[in-house]
């Protein structure tokens, strides 16, 4: 008997969501098969890769990043421009580390100013992320959403704690896209999507961040949560889970020891920045294979590798 | 596909003699069907019935043991596609590739790398488990390299499409339970002969999945059932598709012809790009590679890959925990600081490693925090002021210490006030966010 292919057909499809405007705008989602299973059916839009920048100087990350971006000096907008021109990411994620009330505590106005400048300098879609302080983030997000009306940015993110404010301003009032962030649990992801729906946010405006971790650091929960979400959204056609997934893996990767330890700390481990890139590539790709439709990385070499990986599998 | 309780019941004598320890044959049969009891527990089952049962309950994917002694490992044997359904059992192995074009320095360099990258992570030793030596055209060089790398005591994988060279090579390493790769439709009978004679696993390859399928059947007919399938294909997309389809055909398609482990030449697919190698190897850890062939090993490649693999192959039903108690580092004294963390094995592993690296005496107090990470247990309400107070009280540390200092993880700095209230007489110090910074922190503390 000859070989008979076991094709797996699903009846659900991941929603399509558009980010940005103009030539560099893109859609994600549209897949009705497991990630990269184009041999089963419609693989949808190609997964997208963005690069992370910060409102704080690159030197706050490490010497190596300061060196990489030294041309831009301490100017965030120049940094964004340099990243777009030199490395051609699909999008740029601007993270407001400096807004943290326990850190620099930059004012909302200051943050909005930076966001405006960055948005003016780039043509790829913009994603804004906060300082992980829910209250402050929700103020910053509301004002940025207002100031960047018409740019179709993604706000990263609305959580159980602040989804009302972020959802109302971001998606309803100013028509931006929002990311619904939950913590590695299918039920929490579903619940937040439902709550946003009840608020009146259209499903075409929502992307999910279902939580993430660096490989080796609880990543099994991330991949299993994604597997379960996809099997529910595709297999059971559960439309409360059909939002595309974005995963800011760089937020976790660059704070684990494999990326942080200097060569003096761990002489056997070799070049520190290359270690970080390997961690980042491994984590990003693992998310994409598990279900992310977009990932955020920090190092340009990771961007290059992950983009190439996506090309090869698409 | 397994049998139902009723089908198994039909195989029993139906006498309800109770010798199996169950009141009725039916009760026994239900337990067998659920996998809780072995059929052998009934002394009256006929061999014929046993045969029927074992055929019907054979796992969809075969399990093989390869390598000898310390190097011995199992591959295959998976029963599900996703780890939340049931624990994945045999983690994919990493093989470092050698071929006959390498000169002596290049061979030595790789051998040294394989030796260097060998470390512990949460109770598991991490290293490349196998070496693969590929024959191209230079037999002498090939056999020399095989001699050299087989000294490493790893699983030896010999790759040769030339059966006579394969025979010579296997002869050299036959006592190590090696794997022979390179069987195709042209050399199948000779390769099967070598593999059967040595009772080793044989690797098959073909240009398409359809041809690979036919080849498996041909090998089966020729009498060899211990097989690995080379699912590499011409390019990355094909390798992914092949590897997924082979695993899926076996697990959900119920097609035992593809019920074998896979091997993928990630080194070839990545074309010299080490970051791409990491990308592909990671992909195969998640999507069904059984042996992953890399061009080389180094810490920067190993750290993410082995970390990922360890994560994926843990039991989803039970988090890895350590015992809640006081751990001692460097003979702590009555004025040494008490560090506080949780009973999640990963966290303990990271934190204890750093305290050791700090080389300064310290106590490490671990309450019962449900086996979760610092923030998870805190968010779950299992790592708060009262839990910590109870742990301190029960530890007996208060009686031992003259200087009561409790260092809490930076990520739960918010707990400081609570703990201070719960533990009068203690100085509560917020430590750094990352365990990495513990050595520096302790140096400045003392
Ligand atoms: C995997 C995971 C889980 C797993 C649990 C795995 C486990 N065994 O812990 C599961 C899926 C079960 C889970 C559940 C939940 N989780 Co969870 N989870 C994670 C995840 C992705 C990784 C955690 C991890 O393994 N970290 C690695 C370990 C090593 O980190 P660590 O313990 O903190 O240790 C580090 C430091 O703290 C430091 N350190 C440790 N000890 C010490 C001691 C001293 C003295 C010092 C100085 C330093 C130090 O060293 C380590 C390395 O640097 C994180 C997100 C993330 N990326 O971190 C979320 C996260 C921790 N979870 C979160 C939440 C909210 C939850 C839930 C409450 C969700 C819910 N409502 O159900 C539940 C709670 C559990 C429950 N109710 O049953 C939140 C916590 C938010 C917050 N800031 O409080 C996080 C941050 C996700 C998020 N962004 O929202 N989670
Ligand atoms: S030992 Fe066998 S025959 Fe006796 S009760 Fe059990 S199943 Fe039935």
GROMACS .gro file of C-alpha atoms in nm, chain A:
model
  314
    1UNK     CA    1   0.000   0.000   0.000
    2UNK     CA    2   0.126   0.346  -0.086
    3UNK     CA    3   0.155   0.648   0.139
    4UNK     CA    4  -0.160   0.843   0.215
    5UNK     CA    5  -0.105   1.194   0.347
    6UNK     CA    6  -0.281   1.278   0.673
    7UNK     CA    7  -0.403   1.629   0.602
    8UNK     CA    8  -0.554   1.807   0.900
    9UNK     CA    9  -0.840   2.037   0.807
   10UNK     CA   10  -0.982   2.284   1.057
   11UNK     CA   11  -1.298   2.485   1.027
   12UNK     CA   12  -1.179   2.790   1.217
   13UNK     CA   13  -0.959   3.070   1.084
   14UNK     CA   14  -0.743   3.325   1.268
   15UNK     CA   15  -0.875   3.681   1.227
   16UNK     CA   16  -0.690   3.921   1.006
   17UNK     CA   17  -0.574   4.240   1.170
   18UNK     CA   18  -0.411   4.533   0.990
   19UNK     CA   19  -0.136   4.745   1.143
   20UNK     CA   20   0.001   5.075   1.014
   21UNK     CA   21  -0.097   5.277   0.712
   22UNK     CA   22   0.035   5.330   0.363
   23UNK     CA   23   0.280   5.111   0.179
   24UNK     CA   24   0.434   4.953   0.486
   25UNK     CA   25   0.103   4.859   0.647
   26UNK     CA   26   0.052   4.485   0.682
   27UNK     CA   27  -0.196   4.226   0.791
   28UNK     CA   28  -0.140   3.933   1.020
   29UNK     CA   29  -0.357   3.626   1.070
   30UNK     CA   30  -0.577   3.457   0.814
   31UNK     CA   31  -0.440   3.109   0.881
   32UNK     CA   32  -0.662   2.801   0.907
   33UNK     CA   33  -0.381   2.554   0.978
   34UNK     CA   34  -0.117   2.513   1.248
   35UNK     CA   35   0.173   2.760   1.206
   36UNK     CA   36   0.371   2.697   0.886
   37UNK     CA   37   0.159   2.390   0.797
   38UNK     CA   38   0.105   2.526   0.448
   39UNK     CA   39   0.087   2.165   0.331
   40UNK     CA   40  -0.247   2.140   0.515
   41UNK     CA   41  -0.428   2.446   0.387
   42UNK     CA   42  -0.424   2.826   0.402
   43UNK     CA   43  -0.116   2.944   0.588
   44UNK     CA   44  -0.243   3.304   0.593
   45UNK     CA   45  -0.026   3.612   0.613
   46UNK     CA   46   0.344   3.569   0.666
   47UNK     CA   47   0.443   3.609   1.029
   48UNK     CA   48   0.596   3.948   1.108
   49UNK     CA   49   0.903   4.047   1.306
   50UNK     CA   50   0.949   4.378   1.481
   51UNK     CA   51   1.246   4.531   1.655
   52UNK     CA   52   1.238   4.678   2.004
   53UNK     CA   53   1.364   5.027   2.084
   54UNK     CA   54   1.330   5.225   2.406
   55UNK     CA   55   1.264   5.579   2.520
   56UNK     CA   56   1.579   5.529   2.729
   57UNK     CA   57   1.918   5.525   2.554
   58UNK     CA   58   2.044   5.194   2.414
   59UNK     CA   59   2.323   5.206   2.669
   60UNK     CA   60   2.064   5.121   2.936
   61UNK     CA   61   2.052   4.774   2.776
   62UNK     CA   62   2.423   4.713   2.737
   63UNK     CA   63   2.749   4.842   2.594
   64UNK     CA   64   2.704   4.623   2.290
   65UNK     CA   65   2.370   4.783   2.203
   66UNK     CA   66   2.505   5.131   2.272
   67UNK     CA   67   2.782   5.060   2.024
   68UNK     CA   68   2.542   4.916   1.767
   69UNK     CA   69   2.324   5.226   1.774
   70UNK     CA   70   2.580   5.494   1.856
   71UNK     CA   71   2.502   5.693   1.540
   72UNK     CA   72   2.160   5.773   1.681
   73UNK     CA   73   2.300   5.915   2.004
   74UNK     CA   74   2.033   5.956   2.271
   75UNK     CA   75   1.765   6.058   2.023
   76UNK     CA   76   1.484   5.801   2.019
   77UNK     CA   77   1.344   5.919   1.688
   78UNK     CA   78   1.685   5.898   1.524
   79UNK     CA   79   1.721   5.551   1.668
   80UNK     CA   80   1.388   5.447   1.516
   81UNK     CA   81   1.487   5.588   1.182
   82UNK     CA   82   1.821   5.414   1.186
   83UNK     CA   83   1.659   5.084   1.269
   84UNK     CA   84   1.409   5.115   0.987
   85UNK     CA   85   1.663   5.218   0.727
   86UNK     CA   86   1.938   4.981   0.820
   87UNK     CA   87   1.756   4.666   0.926
   88UNK     CA   88   1.413   4.684   0.760
   89UNK     CA   89   1.199   4.534   1.036
   90UNK     CA   90   0.829   4.475   0.963
   91UNK     CA   91   0.746   4.710   1.250
   92UNK     CA   92   0.908   4.895   1.539
   93UNK     CA   93   0.816   4.849   1.902
   94UNK     CA   94   0.881   5.158   2.113
   95UNK     CA   95   0.889   5.069   2.479
   96UNK     CA   96   0.847   5.336   2.746
   97UNK     CA   97   1.087   5.204   3.007
   98UNK     CA   98   1.135   5.561   3.125
   99UNK     CA   99   0.770   5.603   3.219
  100UNK     CA  100   0.803   5.371   3.517
  101UNK     CA  101   0.700   5.555   3.836
  102UNK     CA  102   0.963   5.357   4.023
  103UNK     CA  103   1.225   5.464   3.770
  104UNK     CA  104   1.262   5.785   3.571
  105UNK     CA  105   0.888   5.851   3.598
  106UNK     CA  106   0.876   6.055   3.278
  107UNK     CA  107   0.558   6.254   3.238
  108UNK     CA  108   0.279   6.145   3.009
  109UNK     CA  109   0.340   6.455   2.795
  110UNK     CA  110   0.705   6.366   2.756
  111UNK     CA  111   0.613   6.016   2.642
  112UNK     CA  112   0.358   6.144   2.393
  113UNK     CA  113   0.620   6.382   2.251
  114UNK     CA  114   0.863   6.094   2.194
  115UNK     CA  115   0.594   5.876   2.040
  116UNK     CA  116   0.497   6.153   1.798
  117UNK     CA  117   0.854   6.211   1.690
  118UNK     CA  118   0.917   5.843   1.639
  119UNK     CA  119   0.596   5.799   1.441
  120UNK     CA  120   0.695   6.089   1.216
  121UNK     CA  121   1.034   5.939   1.140
  122UNK     CA  122   0.922   5.592   1.040
  123UNK     CA  123   0.696   5.446   0.776
  124UNK     CA  124   0.661   5.094   0.917
  125UNK     CA  125   0.380   5.032   1.168
  126UNK     CA  126   0.446   5.140   1.527
  127UNK     CA  127   0.383   4.932   1.835
  128UNK     CA  128   0.400   5.106   2.174
  129UNK     CA  129   0.470   4.922   2.495
  130UNK     CA  130   0.460   5.050   2.850
  131UNK     CA  131   0.668   5.028   3.164
  132UNK     CA  132   0.474   4.739   3.321
  133UNK     CA  133   0.303   4.975   3.562
  134UNK     CA  134  -0.062   4.925   3.477
  135UNK     CA  135  -0.188   5.259   3.601
  136UNK     CA  136   0.078   5.474   3.443
  137UNK     CA  137   0.071   5.272   3.122
  138UNK     CA  138  -0.298   5.323   3.083
  139UNK     CA  139  -0.256   5.703   3.104
  140UNK     CA  140   0.034   5.700   2.862
  141UNK     CA  141  -0.150   5.474   2.620
  142UNK     CA  142  -0.465   5.684   2.618
  143UNK     CA  143  -0.274   6.000   2.533
  144UNK     CA  144  -0.056   5.835   2.271
  145UNK     CA  145  -0.360   5.677   2.109
  146UNK     CA  146  -0.511   6.022   2.081
  147UNK     CA  147  -0.198   6.193   1.956
  148UNK     CA  148  -0.129   5.930   1.690
  149UNK     CA  149  -0.482   5.907   1.553
  150UNK     CA  150  -0.486   5.778   1.198
  151UNK     CA  151  -0.153   5.595   1.234
  152UNK     CA  152  -0.317   5.262   1.315
  153UNK     CA  153  -0.067   5.174   1.586
  154UNK     CA  154  -0.076   4.874   1.817
  155UNK     CA  155  -0.092   4.935   2.190
  156UNK     CA  156   0.091   4.673   2.395
  157UNK     CA  157  -0.109   4.614   2.596
  158UNK     CA  158  -0.446   4.603   2.768
  159UNK     CA  159  -0.461   4.378   3.074
  160UNK     CA  160  -0.733   4.261   3.304
  161UNK     CA  161  -0.639   4.551   3.532
  162UNK     CA  162  -0.666   4.832   3.277
  163UNK     CA  163  -0.846   4.698   2.972
  164UNK     CA  164  -1.140   4.933   3.014
  165UNK     CA  165  -0.937   5.250   2.993
  166UNK     CA  166  -0.696   5.120   2.730
  167UNK     CA  167  -0.966   4.953   2.525
  168UNK     CA  168  -1.198   5.252   2.533
  169UNK     CA  169  -0.937   5.506   2.438
  170UNK     CA  170  -0.719   5.294   2.215
  171UNK     CA  171  -0.967   5.103   2.009
  172UNK     CA  172  -1.301   5.279   2.052
  173UNK     CA  173  -1.219   5.648   2.064
  174UNK     CA  174  -0.909   5.664   1.847
  175UNK     CA  175  -0.938   5.353   1.632
  176UNK     CA  176  -0.599   5.205   1.711
  177UNK     CA  177  -0.528   4.834   1.756
  178UNK     CA  178  -0.483   4.684   2.097
  179UNK     CA  179  -0.307   4.381   2.228
  180UNK     CA  180  -0.485   4.185   2.502
  181UNK     CA  181  -0.227   4.061   2.749
  182UNK     CA  182  -0.289   3.761   2.973
  183UNK     CA  183  -0.056   3.534   3.165
  184UNK     CA  184   0.002   3.197   2.999
  185UNK     CA  185  -0.346   3.057   3.049
  186UNK     CA  186  -0.602   2.981   2.780
  187UNK     CA  187  -0.897   3.076   3.000
  188UNK     CA  188  -0.752   3.412   3.093
  189UNK     CA  189  -0.682   3.487   2.729
  190UNK     CA  190  -1.036   3.398   2.636
  191UNK     CA  191  -1.186   3.596   2.921
  192UNK     CA  192  -1.001   3.913   2.829
  193UNK     CA  193  -1.107   3.885   2.465
  194UNK     CA  194  -1.466   3.846   2.578
  195UNK     CA  195  -1.442   4.146   2.811
  196UNK     CA  196  -1.302   4.360   2.532
  197UNK     CA  197  -1.583   4.244   2.308
  198UNK     CA  198  -1.838   4.344   2.571
  199UNK     CA  199  -1.676   4.685   2.585
  200UNK     CA  200  -1.755   4.718   2.216
  201UNK     CA  201  -1.408   4.661   2.073
  202UNK     CA  202  -1.430   4.491   1.735
  203UNK     CA  203  -1.242   4.167   1.694
  204UNK     CA  204  -1.053   4.315   1.398
  205UNK     CA  205  -0.894   4.554   1.646
  206UNK     CA  206  -0.755   4.292   1.883
  207UNK     CA  207  -0.433   4.097   1.888
  208UNK     CA  208  -0.342   3.873   2.182
  209UNK     CA  209  -0.026   3.861   2.389
  210UNK     CA  210  -0.081   3.538   2.574
  211UNK     CA  211   0.236   3.577   2.780
  212UNK     CA  212   0.588   3.465   2.715
  213UNK     CA  213   0.908   3.338   2.870
  214UNK     CA  214   1.258   3.277   2.747
  215UNK     CA  215   1.339   2.920   2.645
  216UNK     CA  216   1.450   2.728   2.952
  217UNK     CA  217   1.244   2.953   3.182
  218UNK     CA  218   0.895   2.807   3.191
  219UNK     CA  219   0.863   2.809   2.814
  220UNK     CA  220   0.671   2.482   2.822
  221UNK     CA  221   0.370   2.673   2.954
  222UNK     CA  222   0.392   2.923   2.672
  223UNK     CA  223   0.403   2.663   2.396
  224UNK     CA  224   0.130   2.450   2.552
  225UNK     CA  225  -0.097   2.751   2.600
  226UNK     CA  226  -0.049   2.840   2.234
  227UNK     CA  227  -0.112   2.480   2.122
  228UNK     CA  228  -0.433   2.475   2.320
  229UNK     CA  229  -0.547   2.815   2.194
  230UNK     CA  230  -0.491   2.711   1.834
  231UNK     CA  231  -0.664   2.378   1.874
  232UNK     CA  232  -0.963   2.563   2.019
  233UNK     CA  233  -0.967   2.850   1.770
  234UNK     CA  234  -0.903   2.642   1.460
  235UNK     CA  235  -1.041   2.306   1.567
  236UNK     CA  236  -1.348   2.415   1.758
  237UNK     CA  237  -1.395   2.739   1.568
  238UNK     CA  238  -1.395   2.928   1.900
  239UNK     CA  239  -1.422   3.289   1.787
  240UNK     CA  240  -1.327   3.426   2.127
  241UNK     CA  241  -0.978   3.288   2.067
  242UNK     CA  242  -0.927   3.362   1.698
  243UNK     CA  243  -0.723   3.678   1.752
  244UNK     CA  244  -0.373   3.666   1.604
  245UNK     CA  245  -0.093   3.644   1.861
  246UNK     CA  246   0.197   3.883   1.914
  247UNK     CA  247   0.479   3.788   2.148
  248UNK     CA  248   0.734   4.041   2.273
  249UNK     CA  249   0.997   3.779   2.343
  250UNK     CA  250   1.278   4.033   2.377
  251UNK     CA  251   1.119   4.160   2.700
  252UNK     CA  252   1.207   3.828   2.865
  253UNK     CA  253   1.508   3.702   2.676
  254UNK     CA  254   1.748   3.984   2.755
  255UNK     CA  255   1.701   3.955   3.129
  256UNK     CA  256   1.798   3.590   3.171
  257UNK     CA  257   2.143   3.485   3.269
  258UNK     CA  258   2.234   3.340   2.930
  259UNK     CA  259   2.204   3.691   2.788
  260UNK     CA  260   2.319   3.891   3.091
  261UNK     CA  261   2.629   3.710   3.212
  262UNK     CA  262   2.949   3.875   3.094
  263UNK     CA  263   3.240   3.671   2.970
  264UNK     CA  264   3.410   3.742   3.301
  265UNK     CA  265   3.109   3.595   3.486
  266UNK     CA  266   3.103   3.281   3.275
  267UNK     CA  267   3.432   3.238   3.090
  268UNK     CA  268   3.330   2.906   2.930
  269UNK     CA  269   3.018   3.051   2.774
  270UNK     CA  270   3.185   3.269   2.510
  271UNK     CA  271   3.071   3.591   2.347
  272UNK     CA  272   2.790   3.753   2.545
  273UNK     CA  273   2.599   3.921   2.265
  274UNK     CA  274   2.604   3.611   2.045
  275UNK     CA  275   2.465   3.414   2.338
  276UNK     CA  276   2.182   3.664   2.364
  277UNK     CA  277   2.110   3.632   1.992
  278UNK     CA  278   2.097   3.253   2.008
  279UNK     CA  279   1.857   3.276   2.303
  280UNK     CA  280   1.650   3.530   2.116
  281UNK     CA  281   1.638   3.333   1.791
  282UNK     CA  282   1.548   3.012   1.971
  283UNK     CA  283   1.272   3.178   2.173
  284UNK     CA  284   1.129   3.375   1.878
  285UNK     CA  285   1.120   3.077   1.648
  286UNK     CA  286   0.971   2.856   1.919
  287UNK     CA  287   0.690   3.108   1.961
  288UNK     CA  288   0.629   3.131   1.588
  289UNK     CA  289   0.616   2.755   1.550
  290UNK     CA  290   0.378   2.737   1.846
  291UNK     CA  291   0.138   3.005   1.730
  292UNK     CA  292   0.265   3.365   1.733
  293UNK     CA  293   0.177   3.564   1.424
  294UNK     CA  294   0.426   3.835   1.516
  295UNK     CA  295   0.727   3.850   1.746
  296UNK     CA  296   0.936   4.135   1.883
  297UNK     CA  297   1.313   4.093   1.902
  298UNK     CA  298   1.587   4.325   2.016
  299UNK     CA  299   1.897   4.242   1.815
  300UNK     CA  300   1.916   4.311   1.438
  301UNK     CA  301   2.087   3.976   1.383
  302UNK     CA  302   1.791   3.803   1.545
  303UNK     CA  303   1.561   4.000   1.318
  304UNK     CA  304   1.757   3.892   1.012
  305UNK     CA  305   1.764   3.525   1.114
  306UNK     CA  306   1.400   3.505   1.214
  307UNK     CA  307   1.286   3.681   0.896
  308UNK     CA  308   1.490   3.440   0.688
  309UNK     CA  309   1.343   3.149   0.883
  310UNK     CA  310   0.990   3.273   0.812
  311UNK     CA  311   1.066   3.316   0.441
  312UNK     CA  312   1.196   2.962   0.417
  313UNK     CA  313   0.890   2.815   0.582
  314UNK     CA  314   0.627   3.028   0.410
   0.00000   0.00000   0.00000
